[in-house]
XYZ file of C-alpha atoms in Angstrom:
746
model
C -35.098 39.521 -4.499
C -33.280 41.374 -7.048
C -30.262 41.997 -4.695
C -30.081 38.352 -3.988
C -29.503 37.214 -7.567
C -26.196 35.829 -8.620
C -26.223 35.067 -12.493
C -22.866 33.350 -12.172
C -24.430 30.345 -10.353
C -24.281 27.328 -12.661
C -21.925 28.712 -15.159
C -19.294 26.165 -14.046
C -18.755 22.466 -13.273
C -20.737 21.474 -10.000
C -18.733 22.278 -6.914
C -20.805 21.391 -3.976
C -20.075 19.977 -0.407
C -19.924 16.060 -0.371
C -23.679 15.158 0.533
C -24.377 13.472 3.845
C -26.979 11.043 4.845
C -29.630 10.536 2.406
C -28.389 12.850 -0.251
C -25.097 10.768 -0.159
C -26.895 8.030 -1.823
C -28.182 9.762 -4.853
C -26.480 9.184 -8.263
C -25.665 11.669 -10.886
C -25.970 10.315 -14.375
C -25.728 13.587 -16.463
C -23.148 16.352 -16.904
C -22.314 17.887 -13.445
C -22.692 21.542 -14.606
C -25.706 24.052 -14.577
C -24.935 25.201 -18.191
C -26.307 28.573 -17.315
C -24.744 32.010 -18.406
C -24.372 35.321 -16.861
C -25.176 37.410 -19.763
C -27.813 40.253 -19.655
C -31.267 39.076 -19.996
C -34.830 40.489 -19.706
C -37.857 38.599 -18.028
C -38.986 36.175 -20.708
C -37.669 38.560 -23.293
C -36.619 37.890 -26.793
C -32.907 39.006 -26.460
C -29.989 38.004 -24.337
C -26.307 39.135 -24.807
C -23.140 37.475 -23.300
C -19.496 37.223 -23.817
C -18.870 34.445 -26.618
C -16.163 31.796 -26.381
C -18.046 29.279 -28.356
C -18.141 26.772 -25.554
C -20.930 24.269 -24.977
C -23.938 24.786 -24.772
C -24.602 28.491 -24.284
C -21.551 29.976 -26.020
C -20.216 31.242 -22.811
C -17.589 29.670 -20.638
C -14.906 26.986 -20.916
C -16.537 23.426 -21.546
C -16.783 21.214 -24.454
C -20.028 19.010 -25.326
C -20.522 16.490 -22.499
C -23.294 13.773 -21.811
C -22.156 12.388 -18.403
C -19.686 13.087 -15.645
C -17.518 15.971 -14.926
C -17.587 18.420 -18.101
C -14.291 18.463 -20.049
C -12.769 21.885 -20.820
C -12.504 23.156 -24.309
C -10.409 26.143 -23.018
C -8.305 26.533 -19.860
C -9.504 30.098 -19.079
C -12.725 32.325 -19.543
C -12.255 34.044 -22.750
C -14.174 35.826 -25.464
C -14.154 36.615 -29.179
C -16.694 39.099 -28.799
C -20.225 39.365 -27.471
C -23.352 37.566 -29.075
C -26.978 37.517 -28.862
C -29.650 34.760 -28.178
C -28.354 32.301 -25.699
C -29.824 29.341 -24.243
C -30.219 28.861 -20.373
C -29.310 25.713 -18.706
C -29.966 23.179 -21.557
C -27.727 20.467 -23.033
C -27.210 17.940 -25.498
C -28.138 20.160 -28.572
C -25.295 21.161 -30.711
C -26.308 24.380 -32.379
C -27.530 27.328 -30.182
C -27.950 30.648 -31.560
C -25.156 33.225 -30.470
C -26.051 35.325 -33.558
C -24.571 38.861 -34.438
C -21.167 38.975 -32.822
C -19.873 42.310 -31.874
C -16.137 42.642 -31.070
C -14.373 45.647 -29.890
C -10.860 45.381 -31.107
C -7.484 47.453 -31.000
C -5.907 45.133 -33.350
C -6.421 44.719 -37.300
C -9.440 42.883 -38.719
C -7.110 39.923 -39.428
C -7.299 38.733 -36.076
C -11.154 38.674 -35.708
C -12.180 35.475 -34.125
C -9.206 35.387 -31.659
C -10.392 35.095 -28.057
C -9.042 37.208 -25.264
C -9.098 36.331 -21.547
C -12.025 37.906 -19.507
C -11.319 39.946 -16.346
C -13.502 41.751 -13.736
C -16.712 40.002 -14.625
C -19.785 41.630 -13.176
C -23.485 40.453 -13.647
C -26.807 41.309 -12.392
C -30.120 40.842 -13.885
C -30.244 42.879 -17.210
C -26.499 43.788 -17.294
C -23.082 41.993 -17.820
C -19.781 43.478 -17.937
C -16.035 42.269 -18.337
C -12.842 43.681 -19.337
C -10.933 42.037 -22.298
C -7.326 41.363 -22.000
C -6.905 44.171 -24.552
C -7.901 46.727 -22.115
C -11.324 47.541 -23.339
C -14.216 47.532 -20.693
C -17.339 45.883 -22.266
C -20.764 46.343 -20.820
C -23.961 44.894 -22.151
C -27.772 45.433 -21.465
C -30.776 44.417 -23.064
C -34.459 45.223 -23.410
C -37.279 42.810 -24.785
C -36.148 43.152 -28.363
C -33.025 45.118 -28.053
C -29.415 44.896 -26.924
C -27.169 48.004 -26.186
C -23.373 47.687 -25.908
C -21.089 50.081 -24.247
C -17.242 49.815 -24.989
C -14.666 51.949 -23.035
C -11.296 51.971 -24.959
C -7.896 52.434 -23.800
C -5.950 55.054 -25.990
C -5.766 53.904 -29.515
C -5.023 55.469 -32.648
C -7.140 52.707 -34.684
C -9.957 51.382 -32.555
C -12.571 49.102 -34.066
C -16.112 47.701 -33.393
C -16.646 44.840 -35.734
C -20.025 43.258 -36.241
C -19.950 39.843 -37.549
C -23.365 38.625 -39.017
C -22.234 35.294 -40.147
C -21.671 34.159 -36.565
C -23.790 31.348 -35.139
C -23.792 28.253 -33.095
C -20.840 26.902 -30.864
C -17.034 26.109 -31.499
C -17.550 22.291 -31.048
C -17.711 19.621 -33.619
C -20.804 20.029 -35.925
C -21.669 22.943 -33.842
C -21.578 25.971 -36.421
C -24.776 27.471 -37.526
C -24.405 28.555 -41.146
C -26.785 31.129 -42.578
C -28.622 29.999 -45.381
C -28.997 33.419 -47.263
C -28.020 36.864 -45.996
C -27.950 40.673 -46.705
C -26.238 43.503 -45.146
C -26.524 47.109 -45.864
C -24.238 49.993 -44.736
C -26.420 53.172 -44.483
C -23.938 55.589 -43.201
C -23.904 58.032 -40.338
C -23.473 54.947 -37.968
C -26.531 53.090 -39.268
C -26.764 49.620 -40.872
C -29.090 46.690 -41.183
C -29.279 43.162 -42.289
C -31.008 39.946 -42.316
C -29.537 36.348 -41.995
C -31.702 33.320 -42.375
C -30.666 30.789 -39.633
C -32.154 27.425 -39.400
C -34.989 28.566 -41.650
C -35.603 31.783 -39.608
C -35.111 35.341 -41.002
C -33.367 37.253 -38.142
C -33.090 41.010 -38.876
C -31.113 43.643 -36.949
C -31.087 47.298 -37.342
C -27.875 48.837 -35.580
C -26.802 52.290 -34.615
C -23.204 53.049 -33.511
C -22.163 56.320 -31.721
C -18.635 56.656 -33.061
C -17.977 60.490 -34.112
C -15.658 60.810 -36.873
C -15.086 56.993 -37.320
C -15.027 55.384 -40.795
C -17.998 52.860 -41.431
C -17.260 49.842 -43.970
C -18.403 46.450 -44.938
C -16.156 43.527 -44.865
C -16.077 40.049 -46.324
C -13.605 37.234 -45.514
C -11.773 39.655 -43.121
C -11.054 41.976 -46.075
C -12.557 45.604 -46.288
C -14.927 46.214 -49.125
C -13.907 49.702 -49.951
C -16.776 51.976 -51.086
C -19.462 49.164 -50.856
C -22.847 49.692 -49.237
C -24.336 46.401 -49.664
C -23.571 42.616 -49.442
C -26.022 40.014 -50.715
C -25.652 36.260 -50.330
C -28.411 34.246 -52.034
C -27.234 30.594 -51.131
C -24.555 29.815 -48.545
C -23.217 26.286 -47.812
C -20.504 25.271 -45.085
C -18.041 24.958 -47.789
C -18.564 28.434 -49.158
C -19.329 30.430 -46.025
C -16.816 33.327 -45.313
C -17.225 35.556 -42.481
C -18.959 39.102 -43.257
C -20.240 42.062 -41.629
C -19.674 45.655 -40.792
C -16.717 47.567 -39.174
C -16.481 50.920 -37.412
C -12.981 52.250 -37.154
C -11.191 55.286 -35.756
C -9.042 57.004 -33.146
C -10.244 56.495 -29.354
C -8.940 58.636 -26.420
C -8.401 56.860 -23.199
C -11.718 56.208 -21.561
C -13.706 57.072 -24.659
C -17.124 55.069 -24.797
C -18.506 53.813 -27.956
C -22.162 52.831 -27.819
C -23.767 50.190 -30.174
C -27.599 49.786 -30.156
C -29.111 46.659 -31.957
C -32.758 46.261 -32.523
C -33.865 42.745 -33.566
C -36.870 41.230 -35.352
C -38.038 38.097 -37.034
C -40.116 40.168 -39.344
C -37.619 42.356 -41.241
C -35.360 45.235 -40.914
C -38.083 47.889 -40.622
C -39.694 46.103 -37.635
C -36.153 45.860 -36.106
C -35.658 49.680 -36.773
C -39.207 50.219 -34.979
C -38.081 48.014 -31.985
C -35.032 49.817 -31.554
C -36.724 53.200 -31.503
C -39.360 52.242 -29.302
C -37.139 50.715 -26.554
C -34.065 53.129 -26.898
C -35.956 56.293 -27.754
C -34.506 59.316 -29.254
C -31.913 60.245 -26.273
C -28.396 59.496 -26.730
C -26.663 57.503 -25.349
C -29.382 55.115 -24.393
C -27.357 52.378 -22.318
C -28.294 53.542 -18.814
C -31.918 54.238 -19.635
C -32.382 50.838 -21.309
C -30.563 49.141 -18.253
C -32.796 51.062 -15.796
C -35.999 50.070 -17.424
C -34.781 46.425 -17.528
C -33.634 46.499 -13.967
C -37.230 47.879 -13.191
C -38.817 45.001 -15.087
C -36.695 42.443 -13.246
C -37.439 44.037 -9.871
C -41.203 43.784 -10.527
C -40.975 40.096 -11.571
C -38.669 39.042 -8.823
C -40.695 40.749 -6.140
C -43.780 38.665 -6.870
C -42.024 36.023 -4.552
C -40.836 37.172 -1.180
C -39.110 35.281 1.493
C -38.303 36.185 4.997
C -35.441 34.715 7.216
C -33.049 32.059 5.883
C -29.107 32.402 5.701
C -27.671 34.782 3.296
C -26.416 31.801 1.110
C -29.878 30.161 1.071
C -31.453 33.612 0.012
C -29.062 33.905 -2.683
C -29.675 30.432 -4.170
C -33.498 31.327 -3.850
C -33.210 34.651 -5.637
C -31.004 33.188 -8.240
C -33.342 30.336 -8.808
C -36.348 32.598 -9.248
C -34.307 34.656 -11.673
C -33.383 31.498 -13.879
C -36.885 30.444 -13.853
C -37.857 33.819 -15.553
C -35.527 33.707 -18.501
C -37.130 31.421 -20.689
C -39.224 30.683 -22.660
C -38.837 33.813 -24.897
C -42.384 35.476 -25.265
C -42.490 38.302 -27.746
C -45.352 40.173 -29.464
C -45.976 40.252 -33.104
C -42.753 38.523 -33.986
C -43.897 35.121 -35.592
C -41.679 34.564 -38.739
C -44.211 31.870 -39.816
C -47.478 33.374 -39.706
C -48.388 37.154 -40.286
C -51.047 37.718 -37.739
C -50.321 39.939 -34.820
C -50.316 38.271 -31.187
C -47.697 36.627 -29.133
C -44.920 34.324 -30.338
C -42.992 31.956 -28.002
C -39.680 30.160 -28.694
C -37.183 28.641 -26.576
C -39.586 26.231 -25.029
C -36.687 23.786 -25.163
C -37.253 21.346 -22.454
C -41.038 21.098 -22.134
C -40.648 17.570 -20.653
C -39.097 19.348 -17.639
C -40.471 22.801 -17.466
C -44.315 21.502 -17.724
C -44.011 20.147 -14.265
C -42.648 23.033 -12.385
C -41.858 26.340 -14.395
C -45.109 26.599 -16.325
C -47.047 26.425 -13.008
C -44.707 29.009 -11.567
C -45.439 31.473 -14.575
C -49.132 30.713 -14.280
C -48.832 32.040 -10.664
C -46.458 35.057 -10.951
C -46.641 35.999 -14.702
C -50.260 35.026 -15.533
C -50.555 37.177 -18.610
C -47.303 35.903 -20.063
C -48.351 32.420 -19.228
C -51.607 32.878 -21.333
C -49.496 34.461 -24.163
C -47.288 31.353 -24.087
C -50.229 29.057 -24.418
C -51.928 31.199 -27.155
C -48.640 31.000 -29.058
C -48.539 27.040 -28.728
C -52.004 26.915 -29.908
C -51.117 28.857 -32.923
C -48.077 26.507 -33.607
C -50.452 23.577 -33.435
C -52.598 25.272 -35.808
C -50.016 26.307 -38.274
C -47.418 23.418 -38.083
C -49.627 20.425 -37.126
C -49.053 19.424 -33.598
C -48.232 21.000 -30.291
C -44.411 21.230 -29.811
C -42.662 19.159 -27.330
C -39.776 21.604 -27.679
C -39.819 24.747 -29.812
C -36.884 26.699 -30.755
C -36.304 29.750 -32.955
C -35.979 27.266 -35.900
C -38.324 25.624 -38.272
C -39.890 22.398 -37.046
C -42.253 21.809 -34.019
C -41.692 18.093 -33.931
C -37.982 17.710 -33.462
C -38.026 16.847 -29.687
C -40.866 14.197 -30.078
C -38.802 11.487 -28.574
C -38.612 13.179 -25.372
C -42.319 13.319 -24.435
C -45.890 13.346 -25.838
C -48.665 15.843 -25.594
C -47.227 17.808 -22.710
C -49.034 21.234 -23.513
C -52.266 19.616 -22.400
C -51.239 19.815 -18.752
C -50.726 23.530 -18.851
C -53.998 23.987 -20.766
C -55.936 21.959 -18.410
C -54.556 24.005 -15.328
C -55.242 27.434 -17.110
C -58.782 26.392 -17.843
C -59.257 25.306 -14.242
C -58.023 28.479 -13.113
C -60.508 30.291 -15.333
C -57.935 31.968 -17.325
C -59.547 34.484 -19.998
C -57.906 35.419 -23.409
C -57.991 31.955 -25.037
C -60.674 30.583 -27.323
C -61.212 27.457 -25.238
C -63.440 25.533 -27.740
C -60.726 26.145 -30.344
C -58.068 25.033 -27.893
C -60.029 21.996 -27.160
C -60.017 21.019 -31.125
C -56.349 21.143 -31.065
C -55.895 19.243 -27.864
C -57.983 16.486 -29.261
C -56.301 16.337 -32.634
C -52.806 16.442 -31.145
C -53.504 13.238 -29.196
C -53.901 11.373 -32.542
C -50.337 12.421 -33.689
C -46.894 10.680 -33.713
C -46.942 8.217 -30.738
C -50.571 9.066 -30.239
C -51.662 7.077 -33.097
C -50.232 3.668 -31.677
C -51.687 4.615 -28.325
C -55.149 5.184 -29.838
C -54.916 1.723 -31.676
C -53.068 -0.336 -29.111
C -53.507 1.489 -25.619
C -49.588 1.279 -25.029
C -46.639 2.544 -26.866
C -42.937 2.401 -26.498
C -40.989 4.096 -25.170
C -43.241 3.246 -22.267
C -43.019 6.862 -20.722
C -45.063 7.955 -23.671
C -47.988 5.933 -22.567
C -48.066 7.792 -19.426
C -47.777 10.912 -21.285
C -50.658 10.230 -23.422
C -52.860 8.740 -20.959
C -52.274 11.793 -18.750
C -52.986 14.240 -21.660
C -56.233 12.390 -22.284
C -57.220 12.886 -18.557
C -56.371 16.577 -19.034
C -58.202 17.054 -22.267
C -61.396 15.161 -20.730
C -61.280 17.738 -17.969
C -61.483 20.565 -20.458
C -63.996 18.776 -22.517
C -66.242 18.109 -19.487
C -66.013 21.662 -18.520
C -67.055 22.762 -22.004
C -70.208 20.399 -21.584
C -68.744 17.925 -24.372
C -69.784 14.793 -22.270
C -69.531 12.249 -24.837
C -66.079 13.424 -25.832
C -65.074 13.628 -22.210
C -66.235 10.216 -21.469
C -64.311 8.748 -24.334
C -61.104 10.623 -23.258
C -61.388 9.568 -19.745
C -61.822 5.975 -20.514
C -58.605 6.064 -22.603
C -56.701 7.870 -19.910
C -57.104 4.788 -17.671
C -54.704 3.031 -20.008
C -51.724 4.356 -18.042
C -52.030 0.985 -16.193
C -50.954 -0.774 -19.392
C -47.505 0.668 -18.861
C -46.996 -1.176 -15.492
C -46.072 -4.627 -14.708
C -48.259 -5.857 -11.908
C -45.795 -8.349 -10.934
C -43.134 -5.735 -10.088
C -45.266 -2.638 -9.434
C -42.975 -0.816 -11.831
C -43.052 0.305 -15.358
C -42.598 -2.441 -18.068
C -39.110 -3.013 -19.571
C -38.778 -0.450 -22.394
C -36.332 2.142 -23.812
C -36.243 5.325 -21.875
C -35.124 8.969 -22.810
C -32.429 9.441 -20.049
C -33.066 7.499 -16.811
C -34.442 4.166 -16.527
C -37.909 2.632 -15.457
C -37.451 3.244 -11.732
C -36.852 7.211 -12.613
C -40.283 7.088 -14.328
C -42.126 4.828 -12.320
C -43.081 7.265 -9.760
C -44.614 9.936 -11.737
C -47.545 11.807 -10.214
C -50.359 10.281 -12.168
C -54.120 11.387 -12.038
C -54.951 8.004 -10.396
C -52.435 7.517 -7.789
C -54.681 5.584 -5.644
C -55.053 2.787 -8.465
C -51.294 3.012 -9.116
C -50.401 2.448 -5.322
C -52.931 -0.408 -5.421
C -51.168 -1.989 -8.570
C -47.946 -1.777 -6.408
C -49.426 -3.823 -3.573
C -50.772 -1.133 -1.401
C -49.414 1.748 0.792
C -46.653 -0.029 2.572
C -45.399 -1.692 -0.504
C -45.513 1.510 -2.439
C -43.598 3.412 0.200
C -41.098 0.647 0.502
C -40.330 0.894 -3.188
C -39.866 4.648 -2.783
C -37.677 4.143 0.048
C -35.431 1.851 -1.875
C -35.517 4.380 -4.755
C -34.354 7.260 -2.563
C -31.588 5.256 -0.878
C -32.939 4.835 2.697
C -30.399 2.668 4.443
C -28.151 2.593 1.469
C -24.596 3.152 1.366
C -23.132 6.294 -0.073
C -22.135 6.413 -3.764
C -19.199 7.822 -5.892
C -20.259 10.223 -8.496
C -18.919 9.871 -12.004
C -15.728 11.957 -12.796
C -14.288 13.104 -15.913
C -14.547 10.687 -18.968
C -16.329 8.003 -16.670
C -15.974 4.441 -18.115
C -18.835 2.489 -19.480
C -18.661 -0.124 -16.656
C -18.782 2.820 -14.164
C -21.714 4.367 -15.685
C -23.612 0.874 -15.952
C -22.889 0.216 -12.327
C -24.330 3.567 -11.534
C -27.558 3.046 -13.608
C -27.965 -0.393 -11.965
C -28.510 1.254 -8.599
C -31.838 2.263 -9.882
C -31.668 5.250 -7.663
C -33.043 9.022 -7.600
C -30.947 11.224 -9.714
C -30.744 13.934 -7.128
C -31.879 16.781 -9.229
C -28.854 16.129 -11.461
C -31.472 15.266 -14.053
C -35.320 15.946 -13.831
C -37.241 12.775 -15.076
C -37.972 12.026 -11.429
C -38.186 15.465 -9.954
C -41.748 15.095 -8.581
C -41.121 11.638 -7.191
C -40.342 12.861 -3.563
C -44.014 13.827 -3.441
C -45.306 10.537 -4.292
C -45.193 9.595 -0.585
C -47.977 12.016 -0.032
C -50.455 9.696 -1.952
C -49.184 6.736 0.327
C -49.907 8.735 3.506
C -46.179 9.451 4.188
C -45.562 13.141 3.914
C -43.011 12.805 6.450
C -40.743 10.858 3.883
C -41.338 13.772 1.370
C -40.175 16.162 3.824
C -36.935 14.116 4.443
C -36.054 13.720 0.811
C -36.852 17.494 -0.014
C -35.112 18.668 3.097
C -31.906 16.786 1.937
C -32.115 18.134 -1.671
C -32.558 21.644 -0.582
C -29.669 21.223 1.966
C -27.034 19.351 -0.306
C -27.821 19.668 -3.981
C -27.697 23.416 -4.455
C -25.117 26.083 -3.364
C -23.610 29.505 -4.175
C -20.870 30.274 -6.665
C -20.565 29.028 -10.306
C -20.634 25.502 -9.338
C -23.818 25.754 -7.261
C -26.205 23.620 -9.568
C -26.252 19.963 -9.350
C -26.965 19.522 -13.130
C -28.493 21.336 -16.187
C -31.068 24.055 -15.313
C -32.855 23.018 -18.290
C -34.567 26.236 -19.220
C -35.500 27.024 -15.589
C -37.248 23.612 -14.852
C -34.660 22.899 -12.166
C -34.591 26.189 -10.537
C -38.432 26.164 -10.576
C -38.334 23.053 -8.534
C -36.047 24.751 -5.978
C -38.486 27.752 -5.727
C -41.478 25.602 -5.074
C -39.742 23.250 -2.749
C -38.410 26.126 -0.619
C -42.080 27.544 -0.536
C -43.292 24.249 0.766
C -45.574 23.795 -2.189
C -45.347 21.540 -5.213
C -47.588 21.907 -8.257
C -49.140 18.651 -9.693
C -49.476 20.009 -13.236
C -52.625 19.273 -15.052
C -54.572 18.516 -11.889
C -55.309 21.936 -10.234
C -53.523 20.788 -7.368
C -50.643 21.723 -4.964
C -49.069 19.422 -2.503
C -47.848 20.831 0.871
C -44.638 20.344 2.645
C -42.445 22.016 5.242
C -40.829 25.168 3.623
C -37.187 26.237 3.833
C -38.014 29.745 4.969
C -40.137 30.835 8.087
C -42.274 32.971 5.939
C -42.880 33.583 2.132
C -45.405 35.427 0.157
C -46.407 34.517 -3.208
C -48.040 37.313 -5.132
C -50.798 35.887 -7.233
C -53.476 37.834 -9.191
C -54.504 40.694 -7.168
C -53.600 39.270 -3.816
C -51.036 37.068 -1.785
C -50.812 33.567 -0.729
C -48.665 33.490 2.340
C -46.884 30.324 3.934
C -45.950 31.137 7.533
C -44.563 28.744 9.980
C -44.048 28.425 13.836
C -41.308 26.459 15.262
C -38.976 26.873 12.087
C -35.242 26.204 12.759
C -32.808 27.488 10.215
C -30.508 24.847 8.376
C -27.597 26.177 6.624
C -27.078 24.953 3.129
C -24.287 22.059 3.048
C -25.137 21.127 6.861
C -27.817 18.814 7.979
C -27.777 20.118 11.469
C -27.285 16.717 13.107
C -24.008 17.956 14.677
C -26.030 20.263 16.826
C -29.871 20.099 16.823
C -32.013 17.792 14.634
C -33.608 19.683 11.613
C -37.171 21.016 11.994
C -38.706 19.515 8.837
C -41.967 17.849 9.539
C -45.459 19.608 9.687
C -47.372 18.836 12.772
C -50.440 20.736 12.090
C -51.836 23.358 9.600
C -54.486 25.860 9.108
C -55.715 27.619 6.229
C -57.135 31.180 6.688
C -57.301 30.181 10.446
C -59.258 27.089 9.863
C -57.838 23.507 10.558
C -56.253 21.926 7.465
C -55.931 18.146 7.716
C -54.760 17.440 4.159
C -51.461 17.852 2.870
C -52.651 19.400 -0.359
C -54.628 22.507 -1.663
C -56.413 23.156 -4.807
C -54.436 25.466 -7.274
C -57.561 27.649 -7.244
C -57.252 28.354 -3.648
C -53.596 29.204 -3.925
C -54.141 31.531 -6.758
C -56.977 33.100 -4.958
C -54.636 33.938 -2.080
C -54.855 33.304 1.508
C -52.646 32.419 4.510
C -51.399 28.928 5.236
C -49.825 28.434 8.545
C -47.599 25.323 9.237
C -46.612 24.278 12.768
C -43.277 22.465 12.234
C -41.251 20.046 14.599
C -38.419 17.584 14.662
C -40.358 14.502 14.606
C -42.802 13.079 12.211
C -46.424 13.423 13.000
C -49.800 12.168 11.874
C -50.621 15.259 9.927
C -51.355 14.835 6.274
C -51.811 10.987 6.290
C -55.563 11.334 5.759
C -57.274 12.353 3.623
C -55.006 11.553 0.642
C -54.418 13.864 -2.406
C -57.397 13.255 -4.967
C -57.215 10.398 -7.481
C -59.473 9.788 -10.480
C -60.749 6.432 -8.990
C -62.002 7.715 -5.708
C -62.662 11.468 -5.748
C -64.761 13.789 -8.143
C -62.720 16.052 -10.450
C -61.390 19.254 -9.387
C -61.824 18.825 -5.618
C -61.602 21.521 -3.030
C -59.238 20.743 -0.035
C -60.896 19.691 2.994
C -61.118 21.981 5.966
């Protein structure tokens, strides 16, 4: 899929064809922008590198901080003041995001450092980014797992410069600057230097080499050269005392002369940063092409783990890019924890766990299982060292800073990993932390009262108790498992039997309708609480806008009344936001997989597209893109339940490379539907499963165990233009009516 990736998708304000039919009734409460960046990345690697304007939230682009509607522009053009490292991917609502160690090629004096120049001729592919500054300097970036390599091709200039600013961090928005607490920089001569800056409690070290024969090498402070100095030390820096500082390499450049800058990074000091640079760049000089080739190969290997056949070129581009975005974060690096000295994996940028636990973590478990286990090992170590499993974990001190968004979400990924028999984890030790974490933060009130507000945390905690009970039962701790299972039934305390919806409460984004259709561990009881299959499906129909009039999306600076009217619709957020991303599959539990097919088909057709404006909302660290990947394959993971739900795929054939084998989804009767066209002007779309076989045997149910998918096999789906009786019975398993970890019926 490498050739189908466009890293520019999602980097600009949403620009999709106006939705038709069902998709026209969905309302977007969040900023209409993907918030991705086109910079150089490595699969799940530590380092990224991209043009830096200071825009929100990645440091790339033109936009100011936004929380709703069409994003406002901070700049009227694409521009850059240099090239920084460590960018987020698709997140929002956090003011400070990395962008450390800015490198700027200049043909002007140091005095103008920080000015931004227009960008021209941008090019991006996985592992590579290039652009030409308005100054005429061609800039190319590539990265390895722990290194970045820059190549700058200058126009003729008698006094060219490469300036390294170690004080840079954060964004050019109000309160967006990240200020180093302490720093030291050392110029070692012969094109070599090193330094450490402590940012948000984390020591980031860099060792750099610059191939610039005959150029001078100098330290600078407050845009003034430090003549003859070899070291700068700052023991205590405040916002009011910060002055920019770093290194500069200066000399004449012939037209077309290329200068290479190599940077090795570490969270464990300059020596390890130097070792990382040597390991990935080797002794050959220059190293740019070699590093780019290796990263390109790594990307190819990862992207080839999912293959699709057929589809229009646009659909294949959207799919390939979604898969790419799903593999950028989290950052999983070996032996780099700044907080504990032991060797082993260290993961950060787990920044939207409340989104990625549903879609992205199951995708990593399928196609990058070794890294998925490394991520879980790191999260267990975070719990051991810092006191609780993180709800979001950045390259910054503090594992509890996202506790408002969700509770006890790591438990779902651990339960799935145990059900899949993943080796490499001490499961008894993991269970200790799973149980202890259930009593922390909101868990204490849940333990005492069986309900907690915000009410969505009641669902989180009840579900985490179920997931932990599954692991405890498998480890033969029956007494613990029974206690946890009993508490897991307290999900019902969150619902109002009079309405079949969640009780009134505050919510982190969305409202009670958006959270009321979460795929719980006892959907049979949840549907009964709502009044049965017909009543539950009717509530879903209202939520998804069946029969409703089209809506108008918020524009720039939407008025309070406009937003209030939108929220009052109590409508599906149409993948503009993710709290209800699993809701389309709730129909499966009411015996209406045909409705799931209609909603998912509308989303795949109208909510995603090519070009910079091709995402409906924040990609949220790959959570949204992973949704697109699963939905296109006709599978949806129910995180924590060892379960996949089955639906009509978007491609006639796809292959998921899992473990040592392949899980193939193939169809008959498939008819291609272009993106942005529902086909009603020609032939009705073919979006309903008529019958299915698994490895040649009839499959009556619209679900499979995750164990079956990960083992490999062949799922054949016969499709048609009209709903059928397939998948209505038996229903996906629920706690109240089926044993745990069921295999799919044949």
